[in-house]
mmCIF file of C-alpha atoms in Angstrom:
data_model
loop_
_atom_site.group_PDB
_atom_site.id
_atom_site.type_symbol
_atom_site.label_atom_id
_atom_site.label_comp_id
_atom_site.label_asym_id
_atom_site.label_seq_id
_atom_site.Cartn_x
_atom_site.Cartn_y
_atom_site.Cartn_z
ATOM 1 C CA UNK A 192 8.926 -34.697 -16.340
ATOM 2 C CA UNK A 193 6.577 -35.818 -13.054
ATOM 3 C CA UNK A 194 7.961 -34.376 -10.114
ATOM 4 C CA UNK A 195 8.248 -36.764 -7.046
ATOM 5 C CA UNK A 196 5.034 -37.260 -4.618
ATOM 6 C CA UNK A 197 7.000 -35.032 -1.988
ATOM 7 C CA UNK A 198 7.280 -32.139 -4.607
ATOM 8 C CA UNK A 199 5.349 -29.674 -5.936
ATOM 9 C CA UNK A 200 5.300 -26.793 -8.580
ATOM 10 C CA UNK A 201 4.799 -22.983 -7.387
ATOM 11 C CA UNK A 202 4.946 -19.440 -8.244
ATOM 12 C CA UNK A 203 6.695 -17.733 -5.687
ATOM 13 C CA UNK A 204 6.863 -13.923 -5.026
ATOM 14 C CA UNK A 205 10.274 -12.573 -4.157
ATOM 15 C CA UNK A 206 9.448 -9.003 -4.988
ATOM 16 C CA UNK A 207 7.664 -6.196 -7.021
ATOM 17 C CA UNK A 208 7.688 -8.134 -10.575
ATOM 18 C CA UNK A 209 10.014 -10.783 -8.997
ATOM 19 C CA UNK A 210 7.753 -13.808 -9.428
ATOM 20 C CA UNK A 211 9.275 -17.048 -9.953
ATOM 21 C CA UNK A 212 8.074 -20.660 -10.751
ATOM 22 C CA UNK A 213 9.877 -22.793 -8.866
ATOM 23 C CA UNK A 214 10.104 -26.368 -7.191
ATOM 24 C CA UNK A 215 8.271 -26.756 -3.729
ATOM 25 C CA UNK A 216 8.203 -29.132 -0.755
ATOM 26 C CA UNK A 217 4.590 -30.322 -0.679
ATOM 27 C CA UNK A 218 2.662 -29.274 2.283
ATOM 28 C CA UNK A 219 1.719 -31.671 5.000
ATOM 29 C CA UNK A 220 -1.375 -31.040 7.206
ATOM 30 C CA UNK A 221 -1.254 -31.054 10.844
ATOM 31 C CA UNK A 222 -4.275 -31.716 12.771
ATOM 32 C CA UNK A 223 -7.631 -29.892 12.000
ATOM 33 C CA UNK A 224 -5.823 -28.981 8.629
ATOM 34 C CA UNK A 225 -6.203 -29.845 5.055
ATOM 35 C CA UNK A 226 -3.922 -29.954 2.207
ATOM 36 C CA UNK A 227 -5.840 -29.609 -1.247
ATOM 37 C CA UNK A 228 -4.765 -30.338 -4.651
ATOM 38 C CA UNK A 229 -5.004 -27.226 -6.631
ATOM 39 C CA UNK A 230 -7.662 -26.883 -10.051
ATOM 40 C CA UNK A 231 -7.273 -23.445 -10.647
ATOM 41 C CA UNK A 232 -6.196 -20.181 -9.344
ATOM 42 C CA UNK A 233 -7.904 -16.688 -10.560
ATOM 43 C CA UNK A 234 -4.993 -13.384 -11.036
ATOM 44 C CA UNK A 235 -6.755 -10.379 -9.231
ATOM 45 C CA UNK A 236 -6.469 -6.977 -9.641
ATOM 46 C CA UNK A 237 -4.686 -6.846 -6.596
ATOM 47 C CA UNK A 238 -2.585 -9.385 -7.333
ATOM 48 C CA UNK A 239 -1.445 -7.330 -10.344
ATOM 49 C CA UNK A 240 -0.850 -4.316 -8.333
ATOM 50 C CA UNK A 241 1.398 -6.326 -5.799
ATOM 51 C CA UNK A 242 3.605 -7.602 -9.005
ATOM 52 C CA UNK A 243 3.565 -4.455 -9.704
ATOM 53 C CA UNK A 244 4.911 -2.727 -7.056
ATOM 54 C CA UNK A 245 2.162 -0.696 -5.373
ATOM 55 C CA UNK A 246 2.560 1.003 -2.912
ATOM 56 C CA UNK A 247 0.020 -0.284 -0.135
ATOM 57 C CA UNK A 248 1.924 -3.936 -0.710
ATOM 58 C CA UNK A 249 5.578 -2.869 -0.336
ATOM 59 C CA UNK A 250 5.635 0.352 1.446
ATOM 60 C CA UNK A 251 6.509 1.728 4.914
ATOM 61 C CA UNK A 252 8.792 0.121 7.472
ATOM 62 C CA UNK A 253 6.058 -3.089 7.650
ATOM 63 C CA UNK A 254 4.969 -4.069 4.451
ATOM 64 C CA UNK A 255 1.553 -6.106 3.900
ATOM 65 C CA UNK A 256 3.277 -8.492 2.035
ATOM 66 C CA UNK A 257 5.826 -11.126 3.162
ATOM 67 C CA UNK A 258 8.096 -12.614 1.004
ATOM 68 C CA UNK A 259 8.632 -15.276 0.017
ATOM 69 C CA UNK A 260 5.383 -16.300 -0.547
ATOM 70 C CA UNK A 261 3.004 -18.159 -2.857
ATOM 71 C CA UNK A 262 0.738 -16.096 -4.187
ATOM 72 C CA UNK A 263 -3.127 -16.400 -5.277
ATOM 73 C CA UNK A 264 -6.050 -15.936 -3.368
ATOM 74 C CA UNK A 265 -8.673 -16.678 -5.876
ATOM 75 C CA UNK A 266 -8.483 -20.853 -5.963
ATOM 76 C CA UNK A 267 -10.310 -23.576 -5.545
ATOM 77 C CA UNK A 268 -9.353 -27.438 -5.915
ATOM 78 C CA UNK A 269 -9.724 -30.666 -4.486
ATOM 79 C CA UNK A 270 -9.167 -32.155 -0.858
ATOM 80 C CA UNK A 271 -5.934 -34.740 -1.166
ATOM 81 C CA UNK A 272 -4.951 -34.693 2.641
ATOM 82 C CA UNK A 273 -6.554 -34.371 5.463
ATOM 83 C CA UNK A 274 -5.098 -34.070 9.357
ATOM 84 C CA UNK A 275 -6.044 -35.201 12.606
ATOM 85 C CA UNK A 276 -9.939 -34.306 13.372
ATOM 86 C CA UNK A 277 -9.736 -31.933 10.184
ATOM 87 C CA UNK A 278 -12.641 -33.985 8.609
ATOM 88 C CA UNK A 279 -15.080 -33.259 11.180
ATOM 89 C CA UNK A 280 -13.859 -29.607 11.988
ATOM 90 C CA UNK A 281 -14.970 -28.672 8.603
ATOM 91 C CA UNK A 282 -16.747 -31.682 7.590
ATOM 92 C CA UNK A 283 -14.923 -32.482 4.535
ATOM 93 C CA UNK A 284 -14.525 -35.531 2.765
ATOM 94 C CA UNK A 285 -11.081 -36.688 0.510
ATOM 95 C CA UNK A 286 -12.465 -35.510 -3.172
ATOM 96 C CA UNK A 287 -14.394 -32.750 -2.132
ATOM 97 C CA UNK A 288 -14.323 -29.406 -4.536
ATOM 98 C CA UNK A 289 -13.411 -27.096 -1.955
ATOM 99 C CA UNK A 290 -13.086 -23.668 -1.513
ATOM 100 C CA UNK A 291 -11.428 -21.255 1.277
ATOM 101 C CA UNK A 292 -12.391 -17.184 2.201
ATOM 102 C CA UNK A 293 -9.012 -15.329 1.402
ATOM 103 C CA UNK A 294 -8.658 -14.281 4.873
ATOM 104 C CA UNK A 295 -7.568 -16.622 7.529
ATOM 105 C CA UNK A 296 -8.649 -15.323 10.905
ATOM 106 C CA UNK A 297 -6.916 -14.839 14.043
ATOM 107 C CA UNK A 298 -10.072 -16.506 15.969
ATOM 108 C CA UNK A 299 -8.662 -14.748 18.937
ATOM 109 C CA UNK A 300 -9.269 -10.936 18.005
ATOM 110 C CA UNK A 301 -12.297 -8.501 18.912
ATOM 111 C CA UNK A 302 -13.543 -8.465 15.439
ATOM 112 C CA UNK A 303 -13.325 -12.115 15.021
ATOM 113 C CA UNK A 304 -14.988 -12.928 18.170
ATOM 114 C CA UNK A 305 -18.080 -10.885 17.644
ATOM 115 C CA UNK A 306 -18.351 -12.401 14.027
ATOM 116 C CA UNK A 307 -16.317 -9.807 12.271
ATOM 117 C CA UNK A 308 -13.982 -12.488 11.363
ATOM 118 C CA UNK A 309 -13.087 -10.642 7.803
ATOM 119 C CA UNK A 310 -11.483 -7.518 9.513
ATOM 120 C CA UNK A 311 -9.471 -9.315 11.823
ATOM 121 C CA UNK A 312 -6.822 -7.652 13.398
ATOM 122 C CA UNK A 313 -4.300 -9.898 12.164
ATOM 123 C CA UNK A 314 -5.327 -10.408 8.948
ATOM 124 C CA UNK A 315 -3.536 -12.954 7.246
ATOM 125 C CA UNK A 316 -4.860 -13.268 3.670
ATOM 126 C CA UNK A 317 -3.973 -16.150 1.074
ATOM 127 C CA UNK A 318 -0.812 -15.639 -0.800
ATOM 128 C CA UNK A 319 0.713 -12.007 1.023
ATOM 129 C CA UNK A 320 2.164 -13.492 4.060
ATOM 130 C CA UNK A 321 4.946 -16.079 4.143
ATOM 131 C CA UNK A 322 3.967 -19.431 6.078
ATOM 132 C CA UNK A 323 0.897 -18.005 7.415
ATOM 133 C CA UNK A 324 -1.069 -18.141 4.642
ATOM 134 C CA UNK A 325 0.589 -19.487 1.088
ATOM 135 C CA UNK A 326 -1.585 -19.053 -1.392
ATOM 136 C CA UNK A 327 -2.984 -20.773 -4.753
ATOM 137 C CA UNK A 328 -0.515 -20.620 -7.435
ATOM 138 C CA UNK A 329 0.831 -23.946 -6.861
ATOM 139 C CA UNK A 330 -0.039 -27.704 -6.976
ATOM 140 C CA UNK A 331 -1.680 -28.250 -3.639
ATOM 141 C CA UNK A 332 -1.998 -25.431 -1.193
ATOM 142 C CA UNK A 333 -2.269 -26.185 2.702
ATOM 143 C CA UNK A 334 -5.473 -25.101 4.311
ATOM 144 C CA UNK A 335 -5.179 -24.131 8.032
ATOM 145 C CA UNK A 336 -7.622 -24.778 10.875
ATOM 146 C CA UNK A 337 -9.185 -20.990 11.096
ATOM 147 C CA UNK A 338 -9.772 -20.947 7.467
ATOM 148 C CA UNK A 339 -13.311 -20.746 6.163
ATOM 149 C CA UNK A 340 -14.019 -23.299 4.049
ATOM 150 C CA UNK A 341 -17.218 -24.053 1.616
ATOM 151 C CA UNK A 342 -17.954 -26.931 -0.787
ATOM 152 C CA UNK A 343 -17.889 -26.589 -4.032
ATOM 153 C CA UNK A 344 -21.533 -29.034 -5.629
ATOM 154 C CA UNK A 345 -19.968 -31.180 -8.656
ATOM 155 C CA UNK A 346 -22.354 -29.509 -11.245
ATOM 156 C CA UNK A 347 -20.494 -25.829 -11.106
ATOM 157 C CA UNK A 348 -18.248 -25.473 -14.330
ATOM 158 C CA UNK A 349 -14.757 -25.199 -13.636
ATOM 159 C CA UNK A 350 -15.012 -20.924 -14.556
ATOM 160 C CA UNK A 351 -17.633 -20.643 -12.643
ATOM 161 C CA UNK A 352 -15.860 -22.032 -9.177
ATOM 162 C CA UNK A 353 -13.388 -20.179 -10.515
ATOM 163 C CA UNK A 354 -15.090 -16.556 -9.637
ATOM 164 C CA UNK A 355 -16.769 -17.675 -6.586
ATOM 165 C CA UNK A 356 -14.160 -15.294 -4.368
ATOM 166 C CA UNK A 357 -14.716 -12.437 -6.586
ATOM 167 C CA UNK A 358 -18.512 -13.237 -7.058
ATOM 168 C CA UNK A 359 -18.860 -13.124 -2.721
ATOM 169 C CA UNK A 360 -16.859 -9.725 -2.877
ATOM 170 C CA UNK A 361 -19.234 -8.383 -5.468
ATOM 171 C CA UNK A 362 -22.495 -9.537 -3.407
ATOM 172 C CA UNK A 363 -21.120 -7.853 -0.197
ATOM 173 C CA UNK A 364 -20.105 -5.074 -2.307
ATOM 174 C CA UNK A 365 -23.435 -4.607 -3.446
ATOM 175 C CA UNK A 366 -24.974 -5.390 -0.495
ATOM 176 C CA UNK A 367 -22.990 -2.472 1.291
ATOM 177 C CA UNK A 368 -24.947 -0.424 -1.178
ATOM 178 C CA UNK A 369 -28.411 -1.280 -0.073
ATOM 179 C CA UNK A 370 -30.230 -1.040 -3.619
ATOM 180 C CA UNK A 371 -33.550 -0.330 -3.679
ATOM 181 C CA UNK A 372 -36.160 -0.085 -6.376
ATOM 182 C CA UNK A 373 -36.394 2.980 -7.046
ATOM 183 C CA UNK A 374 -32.635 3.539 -7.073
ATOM 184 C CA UNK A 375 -30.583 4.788 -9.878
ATOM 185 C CA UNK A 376 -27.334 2.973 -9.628
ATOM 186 C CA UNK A 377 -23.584 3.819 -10.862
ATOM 187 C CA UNK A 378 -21.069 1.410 -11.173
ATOM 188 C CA UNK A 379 -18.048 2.816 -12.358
ATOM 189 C CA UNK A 380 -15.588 0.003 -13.412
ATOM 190 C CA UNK A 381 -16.329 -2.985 -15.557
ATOM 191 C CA UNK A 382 -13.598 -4.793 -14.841
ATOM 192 C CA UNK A 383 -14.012 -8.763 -13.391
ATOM 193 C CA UNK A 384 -15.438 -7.613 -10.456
ATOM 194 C CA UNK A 385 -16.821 -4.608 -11.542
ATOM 195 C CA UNK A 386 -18.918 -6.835 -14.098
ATOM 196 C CA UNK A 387 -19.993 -9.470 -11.633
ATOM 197 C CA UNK A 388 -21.755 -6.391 -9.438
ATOM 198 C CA UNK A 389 -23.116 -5.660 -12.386
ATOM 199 C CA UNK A 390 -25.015 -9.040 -12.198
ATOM 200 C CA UNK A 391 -25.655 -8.837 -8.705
ATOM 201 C CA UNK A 392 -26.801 -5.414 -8.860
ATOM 202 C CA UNK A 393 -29.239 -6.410 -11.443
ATOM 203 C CA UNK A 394 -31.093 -8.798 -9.392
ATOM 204 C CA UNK A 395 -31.457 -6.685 -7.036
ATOM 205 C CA UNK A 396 -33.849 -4.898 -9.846
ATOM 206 C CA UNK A 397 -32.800 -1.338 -9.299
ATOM 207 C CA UNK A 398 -35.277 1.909 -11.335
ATOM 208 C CA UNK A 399 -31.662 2.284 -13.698
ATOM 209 C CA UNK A 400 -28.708 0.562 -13.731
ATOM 210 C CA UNK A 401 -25.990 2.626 -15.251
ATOM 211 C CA UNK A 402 -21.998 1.125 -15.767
ATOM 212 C CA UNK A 403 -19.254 3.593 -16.618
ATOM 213 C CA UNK A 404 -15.569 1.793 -18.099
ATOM 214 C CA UNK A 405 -13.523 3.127 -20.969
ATOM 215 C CA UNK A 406 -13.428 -0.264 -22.596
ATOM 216 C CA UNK A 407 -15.828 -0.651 -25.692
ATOM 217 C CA UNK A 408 -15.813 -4.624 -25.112
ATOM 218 C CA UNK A 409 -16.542 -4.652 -21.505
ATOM 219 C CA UNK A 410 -19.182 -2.050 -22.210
ATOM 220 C CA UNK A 411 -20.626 -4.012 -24.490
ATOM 221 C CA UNK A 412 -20.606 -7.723 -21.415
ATOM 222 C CA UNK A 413 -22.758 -5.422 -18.926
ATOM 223 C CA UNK A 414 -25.016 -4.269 -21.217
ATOM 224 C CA UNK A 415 -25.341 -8.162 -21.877
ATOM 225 C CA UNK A 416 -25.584 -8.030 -17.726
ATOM 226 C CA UNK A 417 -28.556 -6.002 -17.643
ATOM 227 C CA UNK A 418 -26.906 -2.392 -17.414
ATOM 228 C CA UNK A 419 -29.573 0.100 -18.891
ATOM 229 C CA UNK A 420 -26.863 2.378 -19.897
ATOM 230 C CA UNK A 421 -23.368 2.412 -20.329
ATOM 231 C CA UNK A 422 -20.767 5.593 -20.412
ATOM 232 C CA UNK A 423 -17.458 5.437 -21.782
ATOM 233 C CA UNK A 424 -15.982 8.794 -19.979
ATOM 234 C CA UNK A 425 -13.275 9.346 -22.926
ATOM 235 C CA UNK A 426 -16.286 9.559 -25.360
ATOM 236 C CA UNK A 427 -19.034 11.389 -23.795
ATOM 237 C CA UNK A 428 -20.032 13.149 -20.500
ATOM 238 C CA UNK A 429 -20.640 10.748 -17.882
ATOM 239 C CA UNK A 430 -22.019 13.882 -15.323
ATOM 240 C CA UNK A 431 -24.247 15.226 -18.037
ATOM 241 C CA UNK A 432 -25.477 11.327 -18.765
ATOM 242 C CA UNK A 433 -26.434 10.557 -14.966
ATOM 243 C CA UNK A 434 -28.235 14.161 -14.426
ATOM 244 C CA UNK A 435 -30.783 13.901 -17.412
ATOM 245 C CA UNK A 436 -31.386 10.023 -15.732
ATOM 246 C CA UNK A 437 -32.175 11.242 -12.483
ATOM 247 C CA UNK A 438 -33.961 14.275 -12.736
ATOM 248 C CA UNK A 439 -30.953 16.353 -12.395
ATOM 249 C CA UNK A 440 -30.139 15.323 -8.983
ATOM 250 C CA UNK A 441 -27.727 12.316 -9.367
ATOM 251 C CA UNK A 442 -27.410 8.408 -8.698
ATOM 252 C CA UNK A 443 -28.482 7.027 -5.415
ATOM 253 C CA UNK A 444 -26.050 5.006 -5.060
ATOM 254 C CA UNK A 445 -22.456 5.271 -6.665
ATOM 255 C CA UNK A 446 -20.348 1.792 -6.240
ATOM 256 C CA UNK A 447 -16.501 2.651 -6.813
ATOM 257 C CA UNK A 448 -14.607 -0.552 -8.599
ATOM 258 C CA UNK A 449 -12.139 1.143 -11.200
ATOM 259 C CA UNK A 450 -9.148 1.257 -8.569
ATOM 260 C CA UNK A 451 -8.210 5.328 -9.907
ATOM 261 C CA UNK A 452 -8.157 8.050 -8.345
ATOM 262 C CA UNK A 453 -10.403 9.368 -11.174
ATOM 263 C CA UNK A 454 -13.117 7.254 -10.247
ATOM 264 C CA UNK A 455 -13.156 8.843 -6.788
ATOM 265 C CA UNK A 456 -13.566 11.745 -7.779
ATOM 266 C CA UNK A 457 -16.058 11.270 -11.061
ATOM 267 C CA UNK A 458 -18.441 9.400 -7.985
ATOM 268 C CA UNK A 459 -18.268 12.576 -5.477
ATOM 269 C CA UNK A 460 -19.490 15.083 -8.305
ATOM 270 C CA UNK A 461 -22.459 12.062 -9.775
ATOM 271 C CA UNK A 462 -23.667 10.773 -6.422
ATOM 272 C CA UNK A 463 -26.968 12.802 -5.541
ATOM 273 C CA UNK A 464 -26.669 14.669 -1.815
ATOM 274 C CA UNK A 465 -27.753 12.206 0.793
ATOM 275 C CA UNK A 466 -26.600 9.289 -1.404
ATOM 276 C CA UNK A 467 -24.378 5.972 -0.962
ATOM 277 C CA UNK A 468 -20.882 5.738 -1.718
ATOM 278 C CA UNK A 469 -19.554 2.068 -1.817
ATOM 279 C CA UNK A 470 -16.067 2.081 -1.980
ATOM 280 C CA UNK A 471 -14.599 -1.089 -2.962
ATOM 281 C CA UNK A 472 -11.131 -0.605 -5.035
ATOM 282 C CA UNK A 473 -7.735 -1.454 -4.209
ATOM 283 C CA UNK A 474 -5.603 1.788 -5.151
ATOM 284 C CA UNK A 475 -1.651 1.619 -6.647
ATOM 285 C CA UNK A 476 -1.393 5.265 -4.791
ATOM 286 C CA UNK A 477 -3.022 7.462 -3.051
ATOM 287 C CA UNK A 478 -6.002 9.617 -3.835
ATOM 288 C CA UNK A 479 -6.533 13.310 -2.748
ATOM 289 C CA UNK A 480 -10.473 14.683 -3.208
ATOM 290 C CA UNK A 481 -12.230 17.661 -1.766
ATOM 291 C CA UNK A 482 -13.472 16.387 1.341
ATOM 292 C CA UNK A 483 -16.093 19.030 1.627
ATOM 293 C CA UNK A 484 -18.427 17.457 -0.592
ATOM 294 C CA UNK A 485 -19.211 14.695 1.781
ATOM 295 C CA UNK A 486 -19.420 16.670 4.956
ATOM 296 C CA UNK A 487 -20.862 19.960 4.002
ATOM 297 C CA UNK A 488 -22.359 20.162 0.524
ATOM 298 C CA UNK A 489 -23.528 16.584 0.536
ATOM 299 C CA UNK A 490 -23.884 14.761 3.399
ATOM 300 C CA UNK A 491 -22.835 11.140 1.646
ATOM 301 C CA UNK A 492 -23.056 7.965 3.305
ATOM 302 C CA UNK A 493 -19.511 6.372 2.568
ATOM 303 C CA UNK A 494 -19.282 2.777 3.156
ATOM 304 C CA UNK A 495 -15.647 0.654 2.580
ATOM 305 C CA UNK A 496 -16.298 -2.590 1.093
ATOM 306 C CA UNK A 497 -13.707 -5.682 2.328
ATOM 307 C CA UNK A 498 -13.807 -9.131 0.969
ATOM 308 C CA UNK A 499 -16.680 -11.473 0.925
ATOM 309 C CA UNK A 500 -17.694 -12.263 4.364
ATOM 310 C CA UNK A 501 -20.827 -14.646 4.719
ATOM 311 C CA UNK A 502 -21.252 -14.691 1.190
ATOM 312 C CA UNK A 503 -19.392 -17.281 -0.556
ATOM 313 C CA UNK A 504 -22.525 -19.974 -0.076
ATOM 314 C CA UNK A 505 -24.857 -17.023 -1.770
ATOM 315 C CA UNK A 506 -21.826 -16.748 -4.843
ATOM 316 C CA UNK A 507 -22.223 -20.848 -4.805
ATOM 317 C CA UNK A 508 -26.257 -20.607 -4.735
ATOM 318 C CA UNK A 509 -26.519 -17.663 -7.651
ATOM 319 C CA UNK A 510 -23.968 -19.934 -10.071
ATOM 320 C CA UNK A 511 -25.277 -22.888 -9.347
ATOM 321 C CA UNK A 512 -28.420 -21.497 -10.312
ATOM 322 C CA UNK A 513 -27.308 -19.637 -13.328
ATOM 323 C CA UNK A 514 -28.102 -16.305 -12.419
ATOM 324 C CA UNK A 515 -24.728 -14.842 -12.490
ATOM 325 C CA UNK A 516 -22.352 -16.349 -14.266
ATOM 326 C CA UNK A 517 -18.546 -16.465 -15.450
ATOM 327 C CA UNK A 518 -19.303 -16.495 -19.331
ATOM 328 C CA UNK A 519 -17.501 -13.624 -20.977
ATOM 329 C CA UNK A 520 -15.574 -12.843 -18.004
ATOM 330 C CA UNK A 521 -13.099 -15.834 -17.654
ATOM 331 C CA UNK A 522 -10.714 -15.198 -21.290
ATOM 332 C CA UNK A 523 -7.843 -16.697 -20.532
ATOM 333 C CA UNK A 524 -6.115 -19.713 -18.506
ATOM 334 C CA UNK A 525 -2.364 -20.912 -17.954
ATOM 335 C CA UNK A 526 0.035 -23.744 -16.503
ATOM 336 C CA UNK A 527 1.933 -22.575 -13.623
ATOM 337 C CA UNK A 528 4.840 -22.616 -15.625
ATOM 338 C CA UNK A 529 3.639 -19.853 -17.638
ATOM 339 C CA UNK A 530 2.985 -17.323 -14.932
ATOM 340 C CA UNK A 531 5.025 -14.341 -17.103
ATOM 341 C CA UNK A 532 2.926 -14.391 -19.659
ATOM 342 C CA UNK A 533 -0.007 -14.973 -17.740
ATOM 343 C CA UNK A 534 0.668 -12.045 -15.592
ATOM 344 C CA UNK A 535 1.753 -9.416 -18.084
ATOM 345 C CA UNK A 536 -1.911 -10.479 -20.183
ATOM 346 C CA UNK A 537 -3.789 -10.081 -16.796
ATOM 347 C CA UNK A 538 -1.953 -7.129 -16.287
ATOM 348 C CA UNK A 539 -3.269 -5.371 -19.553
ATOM 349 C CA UNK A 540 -6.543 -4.878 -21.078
ATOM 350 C CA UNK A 541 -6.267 -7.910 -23.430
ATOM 351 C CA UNK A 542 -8.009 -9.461 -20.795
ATOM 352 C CA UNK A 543 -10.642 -9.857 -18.354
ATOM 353 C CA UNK A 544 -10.080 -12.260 -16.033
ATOM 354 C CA UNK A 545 -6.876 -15.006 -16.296
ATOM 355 C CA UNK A 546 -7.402 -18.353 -14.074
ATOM 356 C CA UNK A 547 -3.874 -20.265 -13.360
ATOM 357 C CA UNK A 548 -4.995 -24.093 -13.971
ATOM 358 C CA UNK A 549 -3.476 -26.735 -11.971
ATOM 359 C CA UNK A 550 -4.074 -30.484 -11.790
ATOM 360 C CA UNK A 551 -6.447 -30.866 -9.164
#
């Protein structure tokens, strides 16, 4: 049954694995906003960490998220709606494919006024924070006037508009690492991300491009991504692998995207000394190393990795040209209504990535 043209349906977040699909007032946009009618919305890692009750999303006296809230950061979809002086702010047109950067900044900040809009103090990012920023996992999704926003060209595929979000974290992520030629590279973590670094990484022609995951099938989609080798740690020695590729010293650069603790660690004791350390994961807990190893016997370069600042129309470029791509990584896609099964498969390794499809 249609619901009326003031109504709208959405998964809201209540809680850790308190997710429920409910019946929403449709958002109206006020001026220099824009209301867009949702095509589909991508379940992150993340996203499956919040459901499941990690701790950097619900702990402490101030949690990060906000409840009630929509959830979904990784959308895209069509512009229905548009408020006063909204078309010219971000020059849109009704019908655009459109997409928005998950954060939505402050403006107002230090780090957004010197251009370091994606660590703004405030940080407000789609679908954590009630009001502020609803996310994707609904019918149409209200986009406010701070939000970055990019056009989506008519020719992309709807999987590949799917990934841009991910895709732009994976080419900052990369980019963080500053690949050269004549670098031996690690990625450890072939997950959706992990595997679109992997094709990122690989235009960026490194000497060796090496991918470490425990799962035979993703393995098997980065080697099909240009990896040069691939480790599964439960099967042979990753340590003993990198060494005899790099002359016994170790990679150059080690890109972290497993979100364990393990992988921490495995990339302190494979990175070479004087090497890159591109940390990128979202963790469920903490993680305890010895910190000696980058100080003393090392001297590593760590670098944090945050989002995809000033690279979503690079993501749009590469997949509109075909040289990274969604194939093999998009598996699955579901109705809104069907968010608990949808979540519980994203949530697993029966997957790799799980878009939420809406009508737009």
């Amino acid at each position: 049954m249609s619901l009326p043209n003031n109504r709208m349906t959405a998964i809201v977040c209540y809680g850790p694995e308190d997710y429920r699909v409910e019946e929403k007032d449709r958002p109206s946009p006020g001026p220099g906003e824009v209301v867009i009618r949702i095509t589909a919305c991508g379940i992150c890692a993340s996203d499956c960490k919040c459901w499941s009750g990690a701790k950097m999303f619900w702990g402490g006296d101030n949690p990060y998220v906000k409840p009630p809230v929509v959830p979904g950061h990784e959308f895209f979809g069509v512009v229905d709606e548009m408020g006063a002086d909204a078309a010219s702010h971000f020059g849109l047109k009704a019908g655009d494919r459109v997409i928005a950067e998950q954060i939505v900044p402050c403006d107002r900040c230090r780090y957004c006024r010197s251009g370091s809009y994606w660590m703004c103090e405030v940080h407000n990012i789609f679908g954590f924070q009630r009001d502020v920023a609803d996310g994707g996992m609904s019918d149409y999704m209200l986009i406010p006037r701070t939000a970055r926003v990019h056009v989506i060209p008519p020719e992309l595929s709807l999987e590949d508009a799917a990934i841009i979000e991910p895709m732009a974290c994976a080419i900052h992520t990369v980019q963080r690492g500053d690949i050269q030629l004549s670098d031996v590279v690690v990625i450890a973590g072939a997950g959706p991300i992990g595997l679109m670094m992997v094709q990122v990484a690989k235009l960026k022609t490194p000497k060796k491009l090496i991918v470490i995951d425990m799962v035979p099938e993703r393995l098997a989609l980065a080697r099909g991504f240009g990896a040069d080798i691939t480790i599964n740690p439960a099967e042979a020695d990753a340590l003993k692998i990198v060494q005899d590729a790099t002359d016994g010293y170790g990679c150059d650069v080690y890109i972290e995207a497993t979100g364990s603790p393990s992988g921490v660690v495995q990339g302190l004791s494979l990175v070479r000394k004087l090497g890159r350390f591109v940390e990128f994961s979202v963790f469920g807990k903490e993680t305890t190393v010895d910190w000696s190893i980058i100080g003393d016997r090392k001297e590593l370069d760590i670098r944090g990795s945050h989002l995809g600042p000033y690279c979503y129309p690079i993501a749009i470029d590469l997949l509109s040209r075909g040289l990274v791509t969604s194939k093999g990584i998009v598996t699955h896609d579901f109705a809104f209504a069907d968010w608990d099964e949808a979540i519980k498969l994203a949530n697993s390794l029966d997957s790799i990535k799980v878009l939420m499809k809406g009508g737009g």
